[in-house]
Amino acid sequence: MEVFIPQMAEQVGQNVTLQGWLNNKRSSGPISFLEIRDGQGFVQAVAAKKDLSETIWAEVEKATQESSVIISGVVAKHPKREGVYELQVTDFKIIQLAHDYPIAKKDHGPDFLMDHRHLWLRSRRQWAILRIRDAIKTAIHAYLHQEKFISVDSPIFTPNACEGATTLFKIPYFDLGDAYLSQSGQLYIEAAIASVGRCYDFGPVFRAEKSKTKRHLTEFWMMDAEGAFMDHEANLKNQEGLVRAIIRHCLANCQAELAILERNIDNLKKADAPFTRYTYTEAIKKLHELGSDIKFGEDLGNDDEGLLTKDSAVPIFIEKWPKSIKPFYMKRDPNNPDLVLNDDLIATEGGGEIIGGSEREDDFDLLSEKIAAEGLLGEEYQWYLDLRRYGAVPHSGFGIGLERVVRWISGTEHIRECIPFPRTIGRLRP
Ligand code: 4AD
């Protein structure tokens, strides 16, 4: 019977067939230990010369790392490890014999591994990260639908900036001048809420980030959510609900993956509790107490975020930032016109900023003023201003960076491992 590796637990004593790849092989005389990978899991198969025909044993001997194989055998419980199963090989066939797989077991540097990303994805670690990434996406879709958000896709070619002109990628667009790759679909889903009430997009966005950090990509996946009649407070609640749902989903569905990555599960469990909130002003005060020399009106750097969260078991919201350092669309704080009703969410354990959100300016005159003051091309924003001309409502939303969340949940040091094929200032291949 053909099975996937995780189904072997229900087949003890039965003869099953797996299709996959030879992850690793260790031989000791007439016994060969074959580590097999089938996409769903990893398992050890034990081939004994005495139990196999000469042809099959020759095939076992010939097989190299990363050869694709079909293997049959009897499922047995591992003699020592609870919950682990083995295959006692009865048949073995090579589909394609791999020659000199370039990623040998010796330590390779990150550049070598990144140049071989198309192969590196097969490693246990990368397998675990890919699956956690998928689980996070599943959790996001499920939570948002539960909260009555539907998915509405936003365009990637856009005529205007959402998040400031300095990180725009420009592309010639036929006779229409320049197009820009989207930095966030926010403005478009703001339009869609007047049709469907609550919606989100989820896809690649682009930023010409010149910074080489462990947290920046030039192409990354963002989920922008937007809700009509949601104020700043409702926005924070929704973000917290989403992030806690992601944690719970991963804890419930990614135990094997988190174990491979040696992620501290207890810390993740503790993060699923009410989040801390600081205003920007409180955060700056706190940072000064902790020894930072950040000045009021500056953005928080990586070190500041680390300082602020180092003793916190739960993520921290920093809300109500100076309007001077935030984008034009954020609603001004009615209690202090120098501040806006926004938030950044900072993850625990060095995860850094994972969400940026705000209530949106819904007043036509104030928004027009902001657009003009930032020197943005007025005509390109007329459609966006229309949303304040025809049935404007209080509304709020946020964007969550998928790879930032993958990095945090999986406990991965560098964001380049959190997307299948990373794009950074220094990397376009493979
Ligand atoms: O805070 P940002 O810039 O917010 C927006 O783009 C809003 N328009 C979103 C919205 O309100 N709908 O970006 C949101 C998130 C950040 O918190 C971070 O997680 C991620 O996107 N992010 C990046 N991730 C990887 N590489 C980069 N260069 C990133 N820039 C932002």
CSV table of N, CA, C and O in Angstrom, one decimal, residues 128-144 200 202 221-223 242-254 257-258 261 263 268 354-355 400-412 418-419:
chain,number,residue,atom,x,y,z
A,128,ALA,N,11.1,22.4,7.5
A,128,ALA,CA,10.3,22.9,8.7
A,128,ALA,C,9.8,24.3,8.5
A,128,ALA,O,8.7,24.6,8.8
A,129,ILE,N,10.7,25.2,8.0
A,129,ILE,CA,10.3,26.6,7.9
A,129,ILE,C,9.2,26.7,6.8
A,129,ILE,O,8.3,27.5,7.0
A,130,LEU,N,9.4,26.0,5.7
A,130,LEU,CA,8.3,26.1,4.6
A,130,LEU,C,7.0,25.7,5.2
A,130,LEU,O,5.9,26.3,4.9
A,131,ARG,N,7.0,24.7,6.0
A,131,ARG,CA,5.7,24.2,6.5
A,131,ARG,C,5.1,25.2,7.6
A,131,ARG,O,3.9,25.3,7.6
A,132,ILE,N,6.0,25.8,8.3
A,132,ILE,CA,5.5,26.8,9.3
A,132,ILE,C,4.9,28.0,8.6
A,132,ILE,O,3.9,28.5,8.9
A,133,ARG,N,5.6,28.4,7.5
A,133,ARG,CA,5.1,29.5,6.7
A,133,ARG,C,3.7,29.2,6.2
A,133,ARG,O,2.8,30.0,6.3
A,134,ASP,N,3.5,28.0,5.7
A,134,ASP,CA,2.2,27.6,5.2
A,134,ASP,C,1.2,27.6,6.3
A,134,ASP,O,0.0,28.1,6.1
A,135,ALA,N,1.5,27.1,7.5
A,135,ALA,CA,0.6,27.1,8.6
A,135,ALA,C,0.2,28.5,9.0
A,135,ALA,O,-1.0,28.8,9.4
A,136,ILE,N,1.1,29.4,9.0
A,136,ILE,CA,0.8,30.8,9.3
A,136,ILE,C,-0.2,31.4,8.4
A,136,ILE,O,-1.1,32.1,8.7
A,137,LYS,N,0.1,31.1,7.1
A,137,LYS,CA,-0.9,31.6,6.1
A,137,LYS,C,-2.3,31.0,6.3
A,137,LYS,O,-3.3,31.7,6.2
A,138,THR,N,-2.3,29.7,6.6
A,138,THR,CA,-3.6,29.1,6.8
A,138,THR,C,-4.3,29.7,8.0
A,138,THR,O,-5.5,30.0,8.0
A,139,ALA,N,-3.6,30.0,9.1
A,139,ALA,CA,-4.1,30.6,10.3
A,139,ALA,C,-4.7,32.0,10.0
A,139,ALA,O,-5.7,32.4,10.5
A,140,ILE,N,-4.0,32.7,9.2
A,140,ILE,CA,-4.4,34.1,8.9
A,140,ILE,C,-5.7,34.1,8.1
A,140,ILE,O,-6.7,34.8,8.4
A,141,HIS,N,-5.8,33.2,7.0
A,141,HIS,CA,-7.0,33.1,6.3
A,141,HIS,C,-8.2,32.7,7.2
A,141,HIS,O,-9.3,33.3,7.1
A,142,ALA,N,-7.9,31.7,8.0
A,142,ALA,CA,-9.0,31.2,8.9
A,142,ALA,C,-9.5,32.2,9.9
A,142,ALA,O,-10.7,32.5,10.0
A,143,TYR,N,-8.6,32.9,10.5
A,143,TYR,CA,-9.0,33.9,11.5
A,143,TYR,C,-9.8,35.0,10.9
A,143,TYR,O,-10.8,35.5,11.4
A,144,LEU,N,-9.3,35.5,9.8
A,144,LEU,CA,-10.0,36.7,9.1
A,144,LEU,C,-11.4,36.3,8.7
A,144,LEU,O,-12.3,37.1,8.8
A,200,TYR,N,-9.3,41.8,3.1
A,200,TYR,CA,-7.9,41.7,3.2
A,200,TYR,C,-7.3,41.3,1.9
A,200,TYR,O,-7.9,40.6,1.1
A,202,PHE,N,-3.5,39.6,0.3
A,202,PHE,CA,-2.3,38.8,0.8
A,202,PHE,C,-1.5,38.4,-0.4
A,202,PHE,O,-1.9,37.6,-1.2
A,221,TRP,N,6.0,39.2,1.5
A,221,TRP,CA,4.5,39.0,1.5
A,221,TRP,C,3.9,39.7,2.6
A,221,TRP,O,4.3,39.6,3.8
A,222,MET,N,2.8,40.5,2.2
A,222,MET,CA,2.1,41.2,3.2
A,222,MET,C,0.6,40.9,3.2
A,222,MET,O,0.1,40.7,2.1
A,223,MET,N,0.0,40.8,4.4
A,223,MET,CA,-1.4,40.7,4.4
A,223,MET,C,-1.9,42.1,5.0
A,223,MET,O,-1.5,42.5,6.1
A,242,LEU,N,-5.5,38.1,15.9
A,242,LEU,CA,-4.9,37.4,14.8
A,242,LEU,C,-3.6,36.8,15.2
A,242,LEU,O,-3.3,35.6,14.9
A,243,VAL,N,-2.7,37.6,15.8
A,243,VAL,CA,-1.4,37.0,16.2
A,243,VAL,C,-1.5,35.9,17.2
A,243,VAL,O,-0.8,34.9,17.1
A,244,ARG,N,-2.5,36.0,18.1
A,244,ARG,CA,-2.6,34.9,19.1
A,244,ARG,C,-3.2,33.7,18.4
A,244,ARG,O,-2.8,32.5,18.7
A,245,ALA,N,-4.0,33.9,17.4
A,245,ALA,CA,-4.6,32.7,16.6
A,245,ALA,C,-3.4,32.0,15.8
A,245,ALA,O,-3.4,30.8,15.7
A,246,ILE,N,-2.5,32.8,15.3
A,246,ILE,CA,-1.4,32.3,14.6
A,246,ILE,C,-0.5,31.4,15.5
A,246,ILE,O,-0.2,30.3,15.2
A,247,ILE,N,-0.3,31.9,16.7
A,247,ILE,CA,0.5,31.2,17.7
A,247,ILE,C,-0.1,29.8,18.0
A,247,ILE,O,0.5,28.8,17.9
A,248,ARG,N,-1.4,29.9,18.3
A,248,ARG,CA,-2.1,28.7,18.7
A,248,ARG,C,-2.2,27.7,17.5
A,248,ARG,O,-2.0,26.5,17.7
A,249,HIS,N,-2.4,28.2,16.3
A,249,HIS,CA,-2.5,27.3,15.2
A,249,HIS,C,-1.1,26.6,15.0
A,249,HIS,O,-1.1,25.4,14.7
A,250,CYS,N,0.0,27.3,15.1
A,250,CYS,CA,1.3,26.7,14.9
A,250,CYS,C,1.6,25.7,16.0
A,250,CYS,O,2.2,24.7,15.7
A,251,LEU,N,1.3,26.1,17.2
A,251,LEU,CA,1.6,25.1,18.3
A,251,LEU,C,0.8,23.8,18.1
A,251,LEU,O,1.3,22.8,18.4
A,252,ALA,N,-0.4,24.0,17.6
A,252,ALA,CA,-1.3,22.8,17.4
A,252,ALA,C,-0.9,21.9,16.2
A,252,ALA,O,-1.0,20.7,16.2
A,253,ASN,N,-0.3,22.6,15.2
A,253,ASN,CA,-0.1,21.9,13.9
A,253,ASN,C,1.3,21.7,13.5
A,253,ASN,O,1.6,21.0,12.5
A,254,CYS,N,2.3,22.3,14.2
A,254,CYS,CA,3.7,22.3,13.7
A,254,CYS,C,4.6,21.8,14.8
A,254,CYS,O,5.7,22.3,14.9
A,257,GLU,N,7.8,20.3,13.3
A,257,GLU,CA,8.6,21.4,12.6
A,257,GLU,C,9.3,22.3,13.7
A,257,GLU,O,10.5,22.6,13.6
A,258,LEU,N,8.6,22.6,14.7
A,258,LEU,CA,9.2,23.5,15.8
A,258,LEU,C,10.3,22.7,16.5
A,258,LEU,O,11.3,23.3,16.9
A,261,LEU,N,13.5,22.8,14.6
A,261,LEU,CA,14.1,24.1,14.6
A,261,LEU,C,14.5,24.4,16.1
A,261,LEU,O,15.1,25.5,16.3
A,263,ARG,N,12.8,25.3,18.5
A,263,ARG,CA,12.1,26.5,19.0
A,263,ARG,C,11.6,26.3,20.4
A,263,ARG,O,11.1,25.2,20.7
A,268,LEU,N,6.6,30.5,23.2
A,268,LEU,CA,5.5,30.8,22.3
A,268,LEU,C,4.2,30.7,23.0
A,268,LEU,O,3.3,31.5,22.8
A,354,ILE,N,6.4,43.3,13.6
A,354,ILE,CA,5.7,42.4,12.7
A,354,ILE,C,4.5,43.0,12.0
A,354,ILE,O,4.0,42.5,11.0
A,355,ILE,N,3.9,44.1,12.7
A,355,ILE,CA,2.7,44.7,12.1
A,355,ILE,C,2.9,46.2,12.2
A,355,ILE,O,3.4,46.8,13.1
A,400,ILE,N,0.6,43.0,8.0
A,400,ILE,CA,1.5,42.1,8.7
A,400,ILE,C,2.4,41.5,7.7
A,400,ILE,O,2.0,41.1,6.6
A,401,GLY,N,3.7,41.5,8.1
A,401,GLY,CA,4.7,41.0,7.2
A,401,GLY,C,4.9,39.5,7.4
A,401,GLY,O,5.4,39.1,8.5
A,402,LEU,N,4.6,38.7,6.4
A,402,LEU,CA,4.6,37.3,6.6
A,402,LEU,C,5.9,36.8,7.0
A,402,LEU,O,6.1,36.0,8.0
A,403,GLU,N,7.0,37.2,6.3
A,403,GLU,CA,8.3,36.6,6.7
A,403,GLU,C,8.8,37.1,8.0
A,403,GLU,O,9.5,36.3,8.7
A,404,ARG,N,8.4,38.2,8.5
A,404,ARG,CA,8.7,38.7,9.9
A,404,ARG,C,8.1,37.7,10.9
A,404,ARG,O,8.7,37.4,11.9
A,405,VAL,N,6.8,37.3,10.6
A,405,VAL,CA,6.1,36.4,11.5
A,405,VAL,C,6.7,35.0,11.4
A,405,VAL,O,6.9,34.3,12.4
A,406,VAL,N,7.1,34.6,10.2
A,406,VAL,CA,7.7,33.3,10.1
A,406,VAL,C,9.0,33.3,10.9
A,406,VAL,O,9.4,32.3,11.6
A,407,ARG,N,9.8,34.3,10.8
A,407,ARG,CA,11.1,34.5,11.4
A,407,ARG,C,10.9,34.3,12.9
A,407,ARG,O,11.6,33.6,13.6
A,408,TRP,N,9.9,35.0,13.4
A,408,TRP,CA,9.6,35.0,14.9
A,408,TRP,C,9.1,33.6,15.4
A,408,TRP,O,9.7,33.1,16.3
A,409,ILE,N,8.1,33.1,14.7
A,409,ILE,CA,7.5,31.9,15.2
A,409,ILE,C,8.5,30.7,15.0
A,409,ILE,O,8.6,29.8,15.9
A,410,SER,N,9.3,30.7,14.0
A,410,SER,CA,10.2,29.6,13.8
A,410,SER,C,11.5,29.8,14.5
A,410,SER,O,12.3,28.9,14.6
A,411,GLY,N,11.7,31.0,15.0
A,411,GLY,CA,13.0,31.3,15.7
A,411,GLY,C,14.2,31.3,14.8
A,411,GLY,O,15.3,30.9,15.1
A,412,THR,N,13.9,31.8,13.6
A,412,THR,CA,15.0,31.8,12.6
A,412,THR,C,15.7,33.2,12.7
A,412,THR,O,15.1,34.2,12.8
A,418,CYS,N,13.2,32.7,5.4
A,418,CYS,CA,11.8,32.7,5.8
A,418,CYS,C,10.9,32.8,4.5
A,418,CYS,O,9.7,32.9,4.7
A,419,ILE,N,11.4,32.9,3.3
A,419,ILE,CA,10.7,32.9,2.1
A,419,ILE,C,11.4,32.0,1.1
A,419,ILE,O,12.7,31.9,1.2
